[in-house]
mmCIF file of C-alpha atoms in Angstrom:
data_model
loop_
_atom_site.group_PDB
_atom_site.id
_atom_site.type_symbol
_atom_site.label_atom_id
_atom_site.label_comp_id
_atom_site.label_asym_id
_atom_site.label_seq_id
_atom_site.Cartn_x
_atom_site.Cartn_y
_atom_site.Cartn_z
ATOM 1 C CA MET A 1 178.503 44.871 -40.023
ATOM 2 C CA VAL A 2 181.010 45.922 -42.489
ATOM 3 C CA ARG A 3 179.968 49.195 -44.301
ATOM 4 C CA THR A 4 181.382 49.475 -47.666
ATOM 5 C CA ALA A 5 180.611 52.368 -49.912
ATOM 6 C CA GLY A 6 178.085 51.745 -52.543
ATOM 7 C CA LEU A 7 176.576 48.706 -50.899
ATOM 8 C CA ILE A 8 173.127 48.124 -49.632
ATOM 9 C CA THR A 9 173.040 45.716 -46.573
ATOM 10 C CA LEU A 10 170.367 42.985 -46.140
ATOM 11 C CA LEU A 11 170.414 41.176 -42.939
ATOM 12 C CA VAL A 12 168.896 37.737 -42.658
ATOM 13 C CA ILE A 13 169.520 34.770 -40.289
ATOM 14 C CA PHE A 14 170.517 31.294 -41.794
ATOM 15 C CA SER A 15 172.714 28.276 -41.062
ATOM 16 C CA LEU A 16 175.763 27.263 -43.068
ATOM 17 C CA ALA A 17 179.635 27.053 -42.680
ATOM 18 C CA ALA A 18 182.950 26.750 -44.672
ATOM 19 C CA VAL A 19 186.493 26.356 -44.560
ATOM 20 C CA ALA A 20 189.289 28.570 -42.973
ATOM 21 C CA ALA A 21 192.231 29.971 -44.687
ATOM 22 C CA GLY A 22 195.435 27.997 -44.157
ATOM 23 C CA GLN A 23 193.885 26.071 -41.300
ATOM 24 C CA HIS A 24 190.468 24.390 -40.961
ATOM 25 C CA PRO A 25 188.131 25.914 -38.384
ATOM 26 C CA GLN A 26 186.967 23.906 -35.391
ATOM 27 C CA PRO A 27 183.541 23.434 -34.091
ATOM 28 C CA GLY A 28 182.341 25.973 -31.504
ATOM 29 C CA ARG A 29 183.761 29.211 -32.860
ATOM 30 C CA ASP A 30 182.377 32.094 -34.970
ATOM 31 C CA PHE A 31 182.496 31.329 -38.876
ATOM 32 C CA THR A 32 182.030 33.586 -41.834
ATOM 33 C CA ALA A 33 181.609 32.762 -45.579
ATOM 34 C CA VAL A 34 180.872 34.969 -48.558
ATOM 35 C CA VAL A 35 178.708 33.703 -51.221
ATOM 36 C CA ILE A 36 179.104 34.963 -54.865
ATOM 37 C CA SER A 37 177.670 33.980 -58.205
ATOM 38 C CA ASP A 38 177.218 34.574 -61.837
ATOM 39 C CA LEU A 39 180.678 36.698 -62.283
ATOM 40 C CA ASN A 40 180.730 36.405 -66.050
ATOM 41 C CA GLU A 41 180.252 39.044 -68.844
ATOM 42 C CA SER A 42 179.338 38.406 -72.353
ATOM 43 C CA TYR A 43 180.365 35.149 -74.104
ATOM 44 C CA GLY A 44 184.118 34.650 -74.596
ATOM 45 C CA SER A 45 184.795 37.645 -72.254
ATOM 46 C CA THR A 46 188.178 37.735 -70.173
ATOM 47 C CA GLU A 47 187.053 40.917 -68.484
ATOM 48 C CA TYR A 48 185.159 41.174 -64.999
ATOM 49 C CA SER A 49 183.086 44.125 -64.120
ATOM 50 C CA SER A 50 184.099 46.945 -61.574
ATOM 51 C CA GLN A 51 181.584 45.389 -59.139
ATOM 52 C CA VAL A 52 183.550 42.055 -58.862
ATOM 53 C CA GLY A 53 186.603 44.276 -58.048
ATOM 54 C CA ILE A 54 184.524 46.004 -55.257
ATOM 55 C CA VAL A 55 183.493 42.607 -53.849
ATOM 56 C CA LEU A 56 187.042 41.374 -53.746
ATOM 57 C CA ASP A 57 188.017 44.530 -51.856
ATOM 58 C CA TYR A 58 185.025 43.685 -49.498
ATOM 59 C CA ILE A 59 186.226 40.100 -49.114
ATOM 60 C CA ALA A 60 189.818 41.404 -48.371
ATOM 61 C CA SER A 61 188.423 43.597 -45.535
ATOM 62 C CA LEU A 62 186.196 40.899 -44.046
ATOM 63 C CA SER A 63 188.727 38.075 -44.412
ATOM 64 C CA PRO A 64 186.083 35.302 -44.162
ATOM 65 C CA ASP A 65 186.705 31.767 -43.646
ATOM 66 C CA LEU A 66 185.501 30.795 -47.212
ATOM 67 C CA VAL A 67 184.302 32.084 -50.462
ATOM 68 C CA LEU A 68 181.687 29.969 -52.025
ATOM 69 C CA CYS A 69 180.668 30.485 -55.795
ATOM 70 C CA ALA A 70 177.433 29.209 -57.000
ATOM 71 C CA GLY A 71 178.524 28.987 -60.573
ATOM 72 C CA ASP A 72 179.292 30.931 -63.710
ATOM 73 C CA MET A 73 182.821 31.896 -63.155
ATOM 74 C CA VAL A 74 183.727 32.365 -66.849
ATOM 75 C CA ALA A 75 181.714 33.099 -69.908
ATOM 76 C CA GLY A 76 181.363 29.911 -72.007
ATOM 77 C CA GLN A 77 178.491 28.021 -73.391
ATOM 78 C CA LYS A 78 178.815 29.008 -76.930
ATOM 79 C CA PRO A 79 179.728 26.409 -79.409
ATOM 80 C CA ASN A 80 182.112 28.584 -81.592
ATOM 81 C CA LEU A 81 184.388 29.409 -78.780
ATOM 82 C CA GLY A 82 187.676 27.706 -79.390
ATOM 83 C CA GLU A 83 190.027 26.080 -77.116
ATOM 84 C CA PRO A 84 192.302 29.087 -76.899
ATOM 85 C CA CYS A 85 189.393 31.355 -75.986
ATOM 86 C CA LEU A 86 188.259 28.964 -73.328
ATOM 87 C CA ARG A 87 191.641 28.688 -71.729
ATOM 88 C CA SER A 88 192.129 32.410 -71.728
ATOM 89 C CA MET A 89 188.921 32.779 -69.912
ATOM 90 C CA TRP A 90 190.036 30.368 -67.111
ATOM 91 C CA GLN A 91 193.470 32.205 -67.005
ATOM 92 C CA ALA A 92 191.811 35.391 -66.586
ATOM 93 C CA PHE A 93 189.671 34.000 -63.723
ATOM 94 C CA ASP A 94 192.766 32.733 -62.207
ATOM 95 C CA ALA A 95 194.599 35.879 -62.508
ATOM 96 C CA GLN A 96 191.822 38.295 -61.577
ATOM 97 C CA ILE A 97 189.906 36.558 -58.892
ATOM 98 C CA LEU A 98 191.475 33.018 -57.654
ATOM 99 C CA GLN A 99 195.103 34.314 -57.268
ATOM 100 C CA ARG A 100 193.915 37.259 -55.245
ATOM 101 C CA LEU A 101 191.917 34.908 -52.769
ATOM 102 C CA GLN A 102 194.912 32.736 -52.661
ATOM 103 C CA ILE A 103 197.132 35.615 -51.754
ATOM 104 C CA LEU A 104 194.648 36.392 -48.980
ATOM 105 C CA GLN A 105 194.721 32.640 -47.926
ATOM 106 C CA ILE A 106 191.020 32.435 -48.232
ATOM 107 C CA PRO A 107 189.637 29.021 -49.555
ATOM 108 C CA PHE A 108 187.365 28.939 -52.514
ATOM 109 C CA ALA A 109 184.624 26.310 -53.073
ATOM 110 C CA PHE A 110 182.511 26.385 -56.220
ATOM 111 C CA THR A 111 179.921 24.540 -58.322
ATOM 112 C CA PHE A 112 179.891 24.514 -62.089
ATOM 113 C CA GLY A 113 177.571 26.843 -63.701
ATOM 114 C CA ASN A 114 176.234 26.476 -67.320
ATOM 115 C CA HIS A 115 178.735 28.912 -68.476
ATOM 116 C CA ASP A 116 181.680 27.141 -66.978
ATOM 117 C CA GLY A 117 181.175 23.817 -68.929
ATOM 118 C CA SER A 118 177.623 22.636 -68.877
ATOM 119 C CA SER A 119 177.150 18.954 -68.149
ATOM 120 C CA SER A 120 175.169 19.104 -71.423
ATOM 121 C CA SER A 121 177.063 16.755 -74.144
ATOM 122 C CA SER A 122 177.018 19.840 -76.337
ATOM 123 C CA PHE A 123 179.835 21.541 -74.269
ATOM 124 C CA ALA A 124 181.924 18.498 -73.440
ATOM 125 C CA HIS A 125 184.883 20.330 -74.642
ATOM 126 C CA GLU A 126 184.223 23.314 -72.218
ATOM 127 C CA ARG A 127 183.824 20.800 -69.385
ATOM 128 C CA MET A 128 187.048 19.164 -70.253
ATOM 129 C CA ILE A 129 188.945 22.454 -70.009
ATOM 130 C CA ALA A 130 187.224 23.351 -66.727
ATOM 131 C CA ARG A 131 188.029 19.977 -65.332
ATOM 132 C CA GLU A 132 191.688 20.439 -66.269
ATOM 133 C CA PHE A 133 191.827 23.865 -64.696
ATOM 134 C CA TRP A 134 190.294 22.830 -61.428
ATOM 135 C CA GLY A 135 192.516 19.653 -61.327
ATOM 136 C CA LYS A 136 195.372 21.908 -61.136
ATOM 137 C CA ASN A 137 193.800 24.380 -58.863
ATOM 138 C CA ARG A 138 192.107 22.029 -56.212
ATOM 139 C CA PRO A 139 190.880 24.153 -53.168
ATOM 140 C CA ASP A 140 192.301 23.362 -49.758
ATOM 141 C CA LEU A 141 189.187 22.008 -48.146
ATOM 142 C CA CYS A 142 188.518 19.325 -45.450
ATOM 143 C CA TYR A 143 187.123 16.784 -48.133
ATOM 144 C CA VAL A 144 184.838 14.054 -47.132
ATOM 145 C CA ASP A 145 184.293 12.538 -50.617
ATOM 146 C CA ALA A 146 186.335 13.950 -53.672
ATOM 147 C CA VAL A 147 186.084 10.846 -56.014
ATOM 148 C CA GLU A 148 183.852 12.925 -58.414
ATOM 149 C CA TYR A 149 185.630 16.169 -57.975
ATOM 150 C CA PRO A 150 185.303 18.872 -59.518
ATOM 151 C CA ASP A 151 181.736 17.725 -60.630
ATOM 152 C CA CYS A 152 180.593 16.876 -57.369
ATOM 153 C CA TYR A 153 182.419 16.835 -53.918
ATOM 154 C CA SER A 154 181.713 17.036 -50.174
ATOM 155 C CA PHE A 155 183.573 18.601 -47.381
ATOM 156 C CA ILE A 156 183.112 19.595 -43.726
ATOM 157 C CA CYS A 157 183.956 22.596 -41.839
ATOM 158 C CA ALA A 158 183.231 23.705 -38.127
ATOM 159 C CA ASP A 159 181.002 20.762 -37.850
ATOM 160 C CA VAL A 160 178.876 21.727 -41.010
ATOM 161 C CA PHE A 161 178.692 19.315 -43.890
ATOM 162 C CA PHE A 162 178.783 20.702 -47.451
ATOM 163 C CA ALA A 163 177.738 18.751 -50.563
ATOM 164 C CA VAL A 164 178.411 20.318 -54.051
ATOM 165 C CA ILE A 165 176.550 18.934 -56.943
ATOM 166 C CA ASP A 166 176.542 19.393 -60.639
ATOM 167 C CA ALA A 167 173.287 21.291 -61.523
ATOM 168 C CA SER A 168 174.966 23.031 -64.468
ATOM 169 C CA ALA A 169 171.960 21.878 -66.652
ATOM 170 C CA ALA A 170 168.388 21.151 -65.853
ATOM 171 C CA ARG A 171 168.915 17.415 -65.767
ATOM 172 C CA ILE A 172 170.944 16.162 -62.598
ATOM 173 C CA ALA A 173 172.607 12.859 -63.590
ATOM 174 C CA PRO A 174 171.001 10.019 -61.825
ATOM 175 C CA GLU A 175 174.281 8.730 -60.328
ATOM 176 C CA HIS A 176 174.900 12.268 -59.060
ATOM 177 C CA LYS A 177 171.600 12.178 -57.225
ATOM 178 C CA GLU A 178 172.567 8.684 -55.743
ATOM 179 C CA TRP A 179 175.833 10.169 -54.655
ATOM 180 C CA LEU A 180 174.199 13.211 -53.075
ATOM 181 C CA ALA A 181 171.795 10.786 -51.047
ATOM 182 C CA ARG A 182 174.761 8.792 -49.954
ATOM 183 C CA GLN A 183 176.549 11.879 -48.799
ATOM 184 C CA LEU A 184 173.688 13.217 -46.938
ATOM 185 C CA GLY A 185 173.038 9.882 -45.264
ATOM 186 C CA SER A 186 176.652 9.331 -44.352
ATOM 187 C CA GLN A 187 177.606 9.158 -40.626
ATOM 188 C CA THR A 188 179.713 12.358 -41.167
ATOM 189 C CA ALA A 189 176.777 14.300 -42.548
ATOM 190 C CA GLN A 190 174.354 13.047 -39.967
ATOM 191 C CA ARG A 191 176.572 13.880 -37.106
ATOM 192 C CA ALA A 192 177.097 17.390 -38.530
ATOM 193 C CA ARG A 193 175.653 20.465 -37.103
ATOM 194 C CA LEU A 194 173.922 21.277 -40.408
ATOM 195 C CA ARG A 195 173.928 19.866 -43.965
ATOM 196 C CA VAL A 196 174.331 22.265 -46.951
ATOM 197 C CA VAL A 197 174.048 21.499 -50.559
ATOM 198 C CA ALA A 198 175.110 23.760 -53.462
ATOM 199 C CA GLY A 199 174.167 23.603 -57.212
ATOM 200 C CA HIS A 200 173.909 26.224 -59.837
ATOM 201 C CA LEU A 201 170.412 25.987 -60.973
ATOM 202 C CA PRO A 202 167.598 26.690 -58.447
ATOM 203 C CA MET A 203 164.816 24.047 -57.929
ATOM 204 C CA TYR A 204 161.997 26.634 -58.417
ATOM 205 C CA ALA A 205 161.860 29.550 -60.840
ATOM 206 C CA LEU A 206 162.549 33.023 -59.096
ATOM 207 C CA ALA A 207 163.403 35.657 -61.612
ATOM 208 C CA GLN A 208 161.888 37.444 -64.557
ATOM 209 C CA GLY A 209 163.485 35.892 -67.904
ATOM 210 C CA ARG A 210 164.168 32.604 -65.964
ATOM 211 C CA ASN A 211 160.614 31.619 -65.525
ATOM 212 C CA GLN A 212 160.828 28.538 -67.866
ATOM 213 C CA ALA A 213 162.011 24.807 -68.250
ATOM 214 C CA GLY A 214 165.727 24.671 -68.685
ATOM 215 C CA ASP A 215 166.499 27.450 -66.143
ATOM 216 C CA VAL A 216 165.586 25.339 -63.272
ATOM 217 C CA VAL A 217 166.145 21.701 -62.050
ATOM 218 C CA SER A 218 163.902 19.587 -64.236
ATOM 219 C CA ASP A 219 162.604 17.297 -61.631
ATOM 220 C CA ALA A 220 162.538 19.985 -58.781
ATOM 221 C CA ASP A 221 160.134 18.325 -56.572
ATOM 222 C CA ALA A 222 162.275 15.002 -56.619
ATOM 223 C CA LEU A 223 165.368 16.810 -55.741
ATOM 224 C CA PHE A 224 163.352 18.647 -52.966
ATOM 225 C CA ASP A 225 162.233 15.106 -51.679
ATOM 226 C CA LEU A 226 165.751 14.036 -51.643
ATOM 227 C CA LEU A 227 166.952 16.905 -49.695
ATOM 228 C CA GLU A 228 164.112 16.953 -47.309
ATOM 229 C CA ASN A 229 164.118 13.141 -46.699
ATOM 230 C CA ASN A 230 168.103 13.041 -46.115
ATOM 231 C CA GLY A 231 168.323 15.869 -43.670
ATOM 232 C CA ALA A 232 169.609 18.719 -45.828
ATOM 233 C CA ASP A 233 168.980 22.180 -44.359
ATOM 234 C CA TYR A 234 169.971 24.475 -47.077
ATOM 235 C CA TYR A 235 170.288 24.456 -50.834
ATOM 236 C CA ILE A 236 172.471 27.288 -52.346
ATOM 237 C CA SER A 237 171.973 28.170 -56.005
ATOM 238 C CA GLY A 238 172.810 30.954 -58.656
ATOM 239 C CA HIS A 239 171.717 31.217 -62.293
ATOM 240 C CA HIS A 240 168.569 33.526 -61.748
ATOM 241 C CA HIS A 241 170.795 36.610 -61.138
ATOM 242 C CA ALA A 242 168.440 37.711 -58.141
ATOM 243 C CA PHE A 243 168.798 37.184 -54.439
ATOM 244 C CA TYR A 244 165.852 35.550 -52.549
ATOM 245 C CA LEU A 245 165.488 33.351 -49.610
ATOM 246 C CA SER A 246 162.580 30.810 -49.304
ATOM 247 C CA ARG A 247 161.800 27.650 -47.259
ATOM 248 C CA LYS A 248 159.898 24.614 -48.067
ATOM 249 C CA GLY A 249 159.682 21.922 -45.427
ATOM 250 C CA ARG A 250 162.928 21.894 -43.599
ATOM 251 C CA VAL A 251 165.003 23.080 -46.578
ATOM 252 C CA ARG A 252 165.969 26.633 -46.730
ATOM 253 C CA MET A 253 166.739 27.926 -50.271
ATOM 254 C CA ILE A 254 169.175 30.711 -50.909
ATOM 255 C CA SER A 255 169.341 32.216 -54.413
ATOM 256 C CA ALA A 256 172.611 34.228 -54.834
ATOM 257 C CA GLY A 257 172.373 37.243 -57.069
ATOM 258 C CA ALA A 258 174.646 37.935 -59.826
ATOM 259 C CA LEU A 259 177.971 40.090 -59.993
ATOM 260 C CA GLY A 260 178.456 39.937 -63.571
ATOM 261 C CA GLY A 261 176.278 41.034 -66.547
ATOM 262 C CA GLY A 262 172.428 40.985 -66.313
ATOM 263 C CA PRO A 263 170.976 41.221 -62.797
ATOM 264 C CA ARG A 264 167.290 40.241 -62.728
ATOM 265 C CA LYS A 265 164.095 41.453 -61.205
ATOM 266 C CA LEU A 266 162.190 38.816 -59.014
ATOM 267 C CA LEU A 267 159.086 37.456 -60.379
ATOM 268 C CA GLY A 268 156.192 39.849 -59.942
ATOM 269 C CA SER A 269 158.353 42.573 -58.444
ATOM 270 C CA ASP A 270 158.936 46.169 -59.821
ATOM 271 C CA ALA A 271 162.020 46.700 -57.628
ATOM 272 C CA PRO A 272 165.135 47.591 -59.708
ATOM 273 C CA ALA A 273 167.460 44.541 -60.507
ATOM 274 C CA SER A 274 170.637 44.741 -58.446
ATOM 275 C CA LYS A 275 174.206 42.966 -58.282
ATOM 276 C CA THR A 276 174.545 41.377 -54.896
ATOM 277 C CA VAL A 277 176.948 39.603 -52.742
ATOM 278 C CA THR A 278 175.987 37.472 -49.653
ATOM 279 C CA THR A 279 177.813 37.140 -46.378
ATOM 280 C CA LEU A 280 176.853 34.291 -44.039
ATOM 281 C CA HIS A 281 177.808 34.374 -40.241
ATOM 282 C CA LEU A 282 177.437 31.483 -37.942
ATOM 283 C CA PRO A 283 178.118 32.473 -34.183
ATOM 284 C CA ALA A 284 179.875 30.180 -32.136
ATOM 285 C CA ASN A 285 176.807 29.343 -30.106
ATOM 286 C CA GLY A 286 174.448 29.729 -32.896
ATOM 287 C CA SER A 287 172.426 27.218 -35.100
ATOM 288 C CA GLU A 288 171.380 29.630 -37.785
ATOM 289 C CA PHE A 289 173.179 32.094 -40.015
ATOM 290 C CA LYS A 290 173.135 35.824 -39.969
ATOM 291 C CA ILE A 291 173.067 36.734 -43.616
ATOM 292 C CA ILE A 292 174.353 40.150 -44.854
ATOM 293 C CA THR A 293 173.393 40.842 -48.494
ATOM 294 C CA HIS A 294 175.163 43.723 -50.143
ATOM 295 C CA SER A 295 173.733 45.433 -53.313
ATOM 296 C CA VAL A 296 176.801 46.516 -55.218
ATOM 297 C CA THR A 297 174.754 49.003 -57.604
ATOM 298 C CA ASP A 298 173.159 51.093 -54.837
ATOM 299 C CA GLY A 299 173.728 53.117 -51.586
ATOM 300 C CA LEU A 300 173.802 51.953 -48.047
ATOM 301 C CA ASN A 301 170.332 50.845 -47.125
ATOM 302 C CA ILE A 302 169.102 47.874 -45.061
ATOM 303 C CA LEU A 303 166.632 45.678 -46.954
ATOM 304 C CA ASN A 304 164.095 44.318 -44.491
ATOM 305 C CA ALA A 305 161.721 41.393 -45.058
ATOM 306 C CA HIS A 306 158.797 43.528 -46.173
ATOM 307 C CA GLU A 307 160.873 44.763 -49.050
ATOM 308 C CA LEU A 308 161.118 41.305 -50.618
ATOM 309 C CA PRO A 309 157.987 39.682 -52.201
ATOM 310 C CA ASP A 310 156.218 37.273 -49.739
ATOM 311 C CA ARG A 311 156.002 34.660 -52.322
ATOM 312 C CA LEU A 312 157.170 34.132 -55.979
ATOM 313 C CA ASN A 313 154.747 32.359 -58.281
ATOM 314 C CA GLY A 314 157.066 30.322 -60.755
ATOM 315 C CA PHE A 315 155.897 28.192 -63.434
ATOM 316 C CA ASN A 316 156.997 25.053 -61.615
ATOM 317 C CA GLY A 317 156.111 26.035 -58.036
ATOM 318 C CA THR A 318 155.881 28.802 -55.495
ATOM 319 C CA SER A 319 158.646 29.964 -53.440
ATOM 320 C CA GLN A 320 157.648 31.286 -50.055
ATOM 321 C CA LEU A 321 159.691 34.087 -48.403
ATOM 322 C CA TYR A 322 161.570 32.573 -45.148
ATOM 323 C CA ASN A 323 160.379 35.108 -42.743
ATOM 324 C CA SER A 324 160.111 33.645 -39.386
ATOM 325 C CA ALA A 325 160.801 35.587 -36.302
ATOM 326 C CA GLU A 326 164.367 34.716 -36.533
ATOM 327 C CA ALA A 327 164.812 35.045 -40.362
ATOM 328 C CA PHE A 328 165.397 38.773 -40.405
ATOM 329 C CA GLU A 329 167.429 40.968 -38.020
ATOM 330 C CA LYS A 330 166.024 44.303 -37.432
#
């Protein structure tokens, strides 16, 4: 475990993988990925919090195989933000975050968040600029399908299959769901050790201030059925600015906490909100992940299962803490 000053360490076991820097990792070796989300500050901001800098230092010290962002890299989603401002935000993200990871030769995978250029037609101009940016900065991944990149794409690493979907708004386009079903049902995915899906909005409400329609996938049960019936093992999301892990059927759901403005409390919890970063480690002979979640706003403490609510009762469903004998490392 890496002990970084000012970080709380949360240990959990999971299953996931990613892509190595400069060369793509092969099956049968240890694998490490860092999951970040919701980096942005207030609308139009080109600045990032000191906590983002702390996490970049942590990533540099860890040298993971992949950094995966669950969305909201910039601070858009405001109609009066002009093109110069939007381009400036992406330039700031490039200069302050992406280039640093590139210098470290750590690949970066992402899913669009609502502030990056929502799929809503009201923010088509923001999505156009986001697509342009990522067209020029396409990550070095082992792509399986990149026809719909950067909105949707899939890649494989260390025998783990990843599908990134556009869940930047509550409604996921039917053609994107069809694409996802094809990806999960593909021979490549079915042969993989694990199948992981990433999208910005969670399926079920988790956090205070986000317990409402529009802040979750609108047809959550239908998306869950798609994942369950097509063999998905994990769904990673952001947007709710609070870390939680739950399980429904075979699907484990990881809600990544925020690093930018506005960390939130979990539903029904009085525990202080905290900015977090999550590290996933897959041992060479393992089938589940060892997850280490750091709180960037507190001291060095280990959060055990009993410190998270056993269940979260959201308006559109209940999330049950994933707390099997293997889920949390003592």
